[in-house]
PDB file of C-alpha atoms in Angstrom:
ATOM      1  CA  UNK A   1      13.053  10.972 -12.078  1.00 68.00           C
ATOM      2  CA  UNK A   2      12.792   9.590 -15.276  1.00 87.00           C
ATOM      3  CA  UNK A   3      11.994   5.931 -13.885  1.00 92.00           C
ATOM      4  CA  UNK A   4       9.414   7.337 -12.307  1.00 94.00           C
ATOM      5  CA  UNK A   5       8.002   9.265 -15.527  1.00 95.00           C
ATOM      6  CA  UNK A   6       8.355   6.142 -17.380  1.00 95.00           C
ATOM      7  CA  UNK A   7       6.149   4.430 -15.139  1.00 95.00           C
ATOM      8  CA  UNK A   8       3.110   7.023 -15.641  1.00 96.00           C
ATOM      9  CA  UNK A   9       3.466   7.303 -19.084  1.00 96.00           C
ATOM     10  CA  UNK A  10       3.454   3.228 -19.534  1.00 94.00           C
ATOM     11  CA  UNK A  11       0.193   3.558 -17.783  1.00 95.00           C
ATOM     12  CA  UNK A  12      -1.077   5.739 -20.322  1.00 95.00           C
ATOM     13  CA  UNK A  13      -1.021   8.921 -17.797  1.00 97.00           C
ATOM     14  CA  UNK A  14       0.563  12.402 -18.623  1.00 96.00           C
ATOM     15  CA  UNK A  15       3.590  12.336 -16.573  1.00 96.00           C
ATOM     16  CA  UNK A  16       3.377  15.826 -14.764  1.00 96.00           C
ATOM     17  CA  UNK A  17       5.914  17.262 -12.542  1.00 96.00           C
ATOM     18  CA  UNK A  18       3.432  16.385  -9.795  1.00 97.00           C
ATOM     19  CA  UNK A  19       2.263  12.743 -10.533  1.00 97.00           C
ATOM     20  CA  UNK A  20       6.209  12.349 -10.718  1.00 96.00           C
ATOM     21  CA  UNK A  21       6.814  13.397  -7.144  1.00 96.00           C
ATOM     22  CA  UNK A  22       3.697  12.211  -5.648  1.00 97.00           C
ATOM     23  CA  UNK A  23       5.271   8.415  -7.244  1.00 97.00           C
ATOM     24  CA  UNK A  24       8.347   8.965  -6.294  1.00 95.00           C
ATOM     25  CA  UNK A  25       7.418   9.633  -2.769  1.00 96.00           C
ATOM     26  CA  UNK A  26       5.264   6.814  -2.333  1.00 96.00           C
ATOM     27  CA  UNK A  27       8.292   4.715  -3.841  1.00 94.00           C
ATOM     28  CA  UNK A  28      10.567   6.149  -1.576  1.00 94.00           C
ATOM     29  CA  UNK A  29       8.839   6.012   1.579  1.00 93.00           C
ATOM     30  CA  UNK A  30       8.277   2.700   1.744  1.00 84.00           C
ATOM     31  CA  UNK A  31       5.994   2.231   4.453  1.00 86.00           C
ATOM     32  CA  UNK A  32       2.346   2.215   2.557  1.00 92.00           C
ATOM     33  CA  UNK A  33       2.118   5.865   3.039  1.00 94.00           C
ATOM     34  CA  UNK A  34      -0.707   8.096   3.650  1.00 94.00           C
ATOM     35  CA  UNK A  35      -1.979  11.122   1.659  1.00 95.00           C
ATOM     36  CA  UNK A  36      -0.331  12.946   5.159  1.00 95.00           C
ATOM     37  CA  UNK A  37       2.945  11.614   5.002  1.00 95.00           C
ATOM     38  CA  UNK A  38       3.417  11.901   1.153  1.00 97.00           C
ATOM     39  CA  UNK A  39       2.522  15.942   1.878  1.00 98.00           C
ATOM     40  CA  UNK A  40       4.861  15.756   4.363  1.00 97.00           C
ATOM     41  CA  UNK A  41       8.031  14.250   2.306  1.00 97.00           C
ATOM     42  CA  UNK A  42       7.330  16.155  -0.160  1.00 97.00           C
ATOM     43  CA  UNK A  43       7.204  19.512   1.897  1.00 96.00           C
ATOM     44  CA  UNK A  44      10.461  18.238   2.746  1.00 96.00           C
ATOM     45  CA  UNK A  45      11.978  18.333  -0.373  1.00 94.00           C
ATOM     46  CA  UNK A  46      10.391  22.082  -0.360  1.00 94.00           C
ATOM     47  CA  UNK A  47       7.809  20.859  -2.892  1.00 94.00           C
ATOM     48  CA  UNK A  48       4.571  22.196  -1.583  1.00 91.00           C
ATOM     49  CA  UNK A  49       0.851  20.383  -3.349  1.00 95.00           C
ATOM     50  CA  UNK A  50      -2.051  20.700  -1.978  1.00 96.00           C
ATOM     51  CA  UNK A  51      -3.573  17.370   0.397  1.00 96.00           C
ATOM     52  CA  UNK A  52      -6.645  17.149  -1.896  1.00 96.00           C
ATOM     53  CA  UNK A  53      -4.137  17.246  -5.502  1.00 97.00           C
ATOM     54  CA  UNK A  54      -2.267  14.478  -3.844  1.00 97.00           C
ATOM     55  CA  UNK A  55      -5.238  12.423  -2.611  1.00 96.00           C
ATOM     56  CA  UNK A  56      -6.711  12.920  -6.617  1.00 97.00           C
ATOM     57  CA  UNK A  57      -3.490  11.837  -8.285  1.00 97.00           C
ATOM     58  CA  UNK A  58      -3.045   8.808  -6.014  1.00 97.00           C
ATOM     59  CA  UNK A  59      -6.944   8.163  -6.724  1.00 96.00           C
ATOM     60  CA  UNK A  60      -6.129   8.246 -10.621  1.00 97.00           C
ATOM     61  CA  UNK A  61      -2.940   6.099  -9.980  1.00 97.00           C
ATOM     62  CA  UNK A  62      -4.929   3.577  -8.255  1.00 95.00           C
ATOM     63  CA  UNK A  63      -7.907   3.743 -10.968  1.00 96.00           C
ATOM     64  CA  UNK A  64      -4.971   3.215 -13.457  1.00 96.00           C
ATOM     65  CA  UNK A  65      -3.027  -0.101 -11.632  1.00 92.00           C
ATOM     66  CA  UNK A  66       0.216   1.748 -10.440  1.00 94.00           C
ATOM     67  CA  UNK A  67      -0.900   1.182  -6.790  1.00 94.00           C
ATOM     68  CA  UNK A  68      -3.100   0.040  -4.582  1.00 90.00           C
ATOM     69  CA  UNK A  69      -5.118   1.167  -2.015  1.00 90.00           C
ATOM     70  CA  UNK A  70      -5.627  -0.127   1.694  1.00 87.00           C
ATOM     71  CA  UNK A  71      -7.652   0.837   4.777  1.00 81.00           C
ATOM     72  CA  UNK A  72      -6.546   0.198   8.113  1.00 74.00           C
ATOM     73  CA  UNK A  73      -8.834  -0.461  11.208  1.00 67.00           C
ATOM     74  CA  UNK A  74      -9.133   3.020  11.775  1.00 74.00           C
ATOM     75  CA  UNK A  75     -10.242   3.874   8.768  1.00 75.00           C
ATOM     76  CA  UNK A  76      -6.862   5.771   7.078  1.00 81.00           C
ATOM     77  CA  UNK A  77      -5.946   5.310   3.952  1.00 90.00           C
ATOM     78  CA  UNK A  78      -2.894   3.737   2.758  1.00 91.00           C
ATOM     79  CA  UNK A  79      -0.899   3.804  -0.310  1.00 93.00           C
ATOM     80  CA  UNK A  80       1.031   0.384  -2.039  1.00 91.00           C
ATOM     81  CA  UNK A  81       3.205   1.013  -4.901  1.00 90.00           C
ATOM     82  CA  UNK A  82       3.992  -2.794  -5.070  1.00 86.00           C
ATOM     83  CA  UNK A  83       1.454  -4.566  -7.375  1.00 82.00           C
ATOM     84  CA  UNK A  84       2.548  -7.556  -7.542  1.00 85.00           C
ATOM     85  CA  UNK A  85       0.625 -10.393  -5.665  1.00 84.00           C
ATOM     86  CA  UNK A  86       0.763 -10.122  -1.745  1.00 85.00           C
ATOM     87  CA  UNK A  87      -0.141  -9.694   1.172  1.00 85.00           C
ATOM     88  CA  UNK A  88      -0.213  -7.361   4.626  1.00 86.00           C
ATOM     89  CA  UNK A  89       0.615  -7.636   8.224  1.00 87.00           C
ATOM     90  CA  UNK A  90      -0.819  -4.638  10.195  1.00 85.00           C
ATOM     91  CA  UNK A  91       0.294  -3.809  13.525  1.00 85.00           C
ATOM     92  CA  UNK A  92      -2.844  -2.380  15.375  1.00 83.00           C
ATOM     93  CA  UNK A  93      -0.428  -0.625  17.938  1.00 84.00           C
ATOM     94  CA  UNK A  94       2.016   0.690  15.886  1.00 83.00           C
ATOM     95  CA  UNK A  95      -0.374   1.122  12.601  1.00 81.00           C
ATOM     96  CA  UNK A  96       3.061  -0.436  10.830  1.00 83.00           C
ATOM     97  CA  UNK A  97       2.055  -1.898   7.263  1.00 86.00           C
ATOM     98  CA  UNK A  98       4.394  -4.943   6.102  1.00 87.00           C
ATOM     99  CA  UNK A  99       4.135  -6.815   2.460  1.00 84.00           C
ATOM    100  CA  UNK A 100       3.885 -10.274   3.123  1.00 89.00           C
ATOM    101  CA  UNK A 101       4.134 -13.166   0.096  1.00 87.00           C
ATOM    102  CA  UNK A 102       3.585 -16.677   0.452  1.00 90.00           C
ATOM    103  CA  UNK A 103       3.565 -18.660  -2.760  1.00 91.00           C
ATOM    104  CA  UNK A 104       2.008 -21.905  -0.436  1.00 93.00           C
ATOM    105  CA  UNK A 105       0.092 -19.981   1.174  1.00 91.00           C
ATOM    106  CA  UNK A 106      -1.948 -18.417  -2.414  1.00 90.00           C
ATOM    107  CA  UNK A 107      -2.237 -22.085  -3.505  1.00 91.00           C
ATOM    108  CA  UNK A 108      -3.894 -23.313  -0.498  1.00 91.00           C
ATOM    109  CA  UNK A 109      -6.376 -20.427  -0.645  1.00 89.00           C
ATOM    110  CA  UNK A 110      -6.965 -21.056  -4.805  1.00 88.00           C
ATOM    111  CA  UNK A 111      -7.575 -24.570  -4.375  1.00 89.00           C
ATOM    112  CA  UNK A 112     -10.248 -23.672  -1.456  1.00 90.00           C
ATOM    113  CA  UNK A 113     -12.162 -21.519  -3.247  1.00 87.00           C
ATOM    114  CA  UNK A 114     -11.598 -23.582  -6.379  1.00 85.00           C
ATOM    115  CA  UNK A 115     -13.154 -26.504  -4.595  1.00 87.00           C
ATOM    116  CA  UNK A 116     -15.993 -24.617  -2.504  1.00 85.00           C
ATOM    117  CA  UNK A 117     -16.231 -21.658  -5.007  1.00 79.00           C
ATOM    118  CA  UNK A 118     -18.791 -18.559  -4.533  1.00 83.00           C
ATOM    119  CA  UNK A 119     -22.316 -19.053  -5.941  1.00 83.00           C
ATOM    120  CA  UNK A 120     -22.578 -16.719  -8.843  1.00 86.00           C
ATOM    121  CA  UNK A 121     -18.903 -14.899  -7.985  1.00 85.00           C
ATOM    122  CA  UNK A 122     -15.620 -15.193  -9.752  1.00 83.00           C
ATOM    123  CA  UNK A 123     -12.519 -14.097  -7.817  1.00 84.00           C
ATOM    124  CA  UNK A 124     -10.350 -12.610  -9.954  1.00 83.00           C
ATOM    125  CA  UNK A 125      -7.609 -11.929  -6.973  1.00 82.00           C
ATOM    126  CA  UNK A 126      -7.428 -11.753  -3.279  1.00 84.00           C
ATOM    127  CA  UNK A 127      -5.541  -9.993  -0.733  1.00 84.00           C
ATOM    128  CA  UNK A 128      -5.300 -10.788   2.627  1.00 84.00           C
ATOM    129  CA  UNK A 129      -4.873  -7.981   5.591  1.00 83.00           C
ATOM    130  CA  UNK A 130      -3.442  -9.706   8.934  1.00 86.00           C
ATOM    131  CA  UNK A 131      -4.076  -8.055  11.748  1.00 85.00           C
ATOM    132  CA  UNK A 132      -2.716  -8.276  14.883  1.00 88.00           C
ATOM    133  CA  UNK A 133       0.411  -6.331  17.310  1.00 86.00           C
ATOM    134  CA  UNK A 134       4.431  -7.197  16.721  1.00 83.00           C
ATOM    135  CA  UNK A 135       5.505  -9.025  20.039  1.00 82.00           C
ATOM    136  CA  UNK A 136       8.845  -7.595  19.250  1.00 74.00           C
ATOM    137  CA  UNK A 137       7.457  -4.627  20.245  1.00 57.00           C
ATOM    138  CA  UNK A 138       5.478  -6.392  23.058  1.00 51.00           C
ATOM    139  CA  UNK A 139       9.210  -8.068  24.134  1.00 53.00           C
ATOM    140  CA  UNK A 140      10.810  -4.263  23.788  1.00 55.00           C
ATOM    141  CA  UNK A 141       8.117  -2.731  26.534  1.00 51.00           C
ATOM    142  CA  UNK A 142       8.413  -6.130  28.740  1.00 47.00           C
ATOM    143  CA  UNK A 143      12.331  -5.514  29.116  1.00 50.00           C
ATOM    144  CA  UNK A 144      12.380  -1.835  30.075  1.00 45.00           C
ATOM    145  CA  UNK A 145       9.804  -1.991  32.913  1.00 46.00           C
TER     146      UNK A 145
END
């Protein structure tokens, strides 16, 4: 608990007994959670908050760089405690999110936009969102039919 307190308060935030648990779920789960499944590990853990005081304090940790925020084709929002530089793969069956990080892959798209730039635009990062359906998955269905 106190890592996670730690963490808000170096961000400036009050560390309440609810921004710690709504961090420490999205830590926990792993899995670039949604405002849904952080309600529901946390009603696990008999810890009952509201859906709209969880969306708000993972709003105020996004506003405040302790996460990020992605939307998936459907439109669902997603949860990232990881801020260091990467990327996702998104499985459009499954709706699995997975971090992907490719140091080659950053400099190739640097030097592009170095080179061809954006006329009156400076990137100041980039994230990329692959899309697309895990064969392994695909393999999976193929050998119980």
């Amino acid at each position: 608990m106190n890592k996670y307190k730690n963490i808000i308060k170096n961000a400036g935030l009050k560390a309440t007994p609810q921004r710690i648990y709504v961090l420490e779920a999205v830590c926990e789960l792993k899995n670039h959670p949604s405002v849904d499944d952080v309600h529901d590990f946390l009603k696990n853990k008999n810890l009952e908050l509201p859906k709209g005081t969880i969306y708000n304090i993972l709003e105020t940790f996004v506003q405040n760089g302790l996460m990020t925020m992605l939307k998936t084709d459907k439109g669902r929002m997603r949860f990232d405690a990881s801020t260091k530089q990467h990327h996702h793969i998104y499985c459009k069956e499954t709706g699995s999110i997975k971090d992907f990080s490719d140091t080659e892959l950053d400099k190739i798209i640097e030097k592009y936009f170095n080179e061809k730039g954006i006329k009156d635009f400076q990137i100041d990062e980039f994230k990329l969102q692959i899309m697309g359906r895990s064969l392994q998955r695909t393999n999976e269905k193929k050998e119980n039919i």
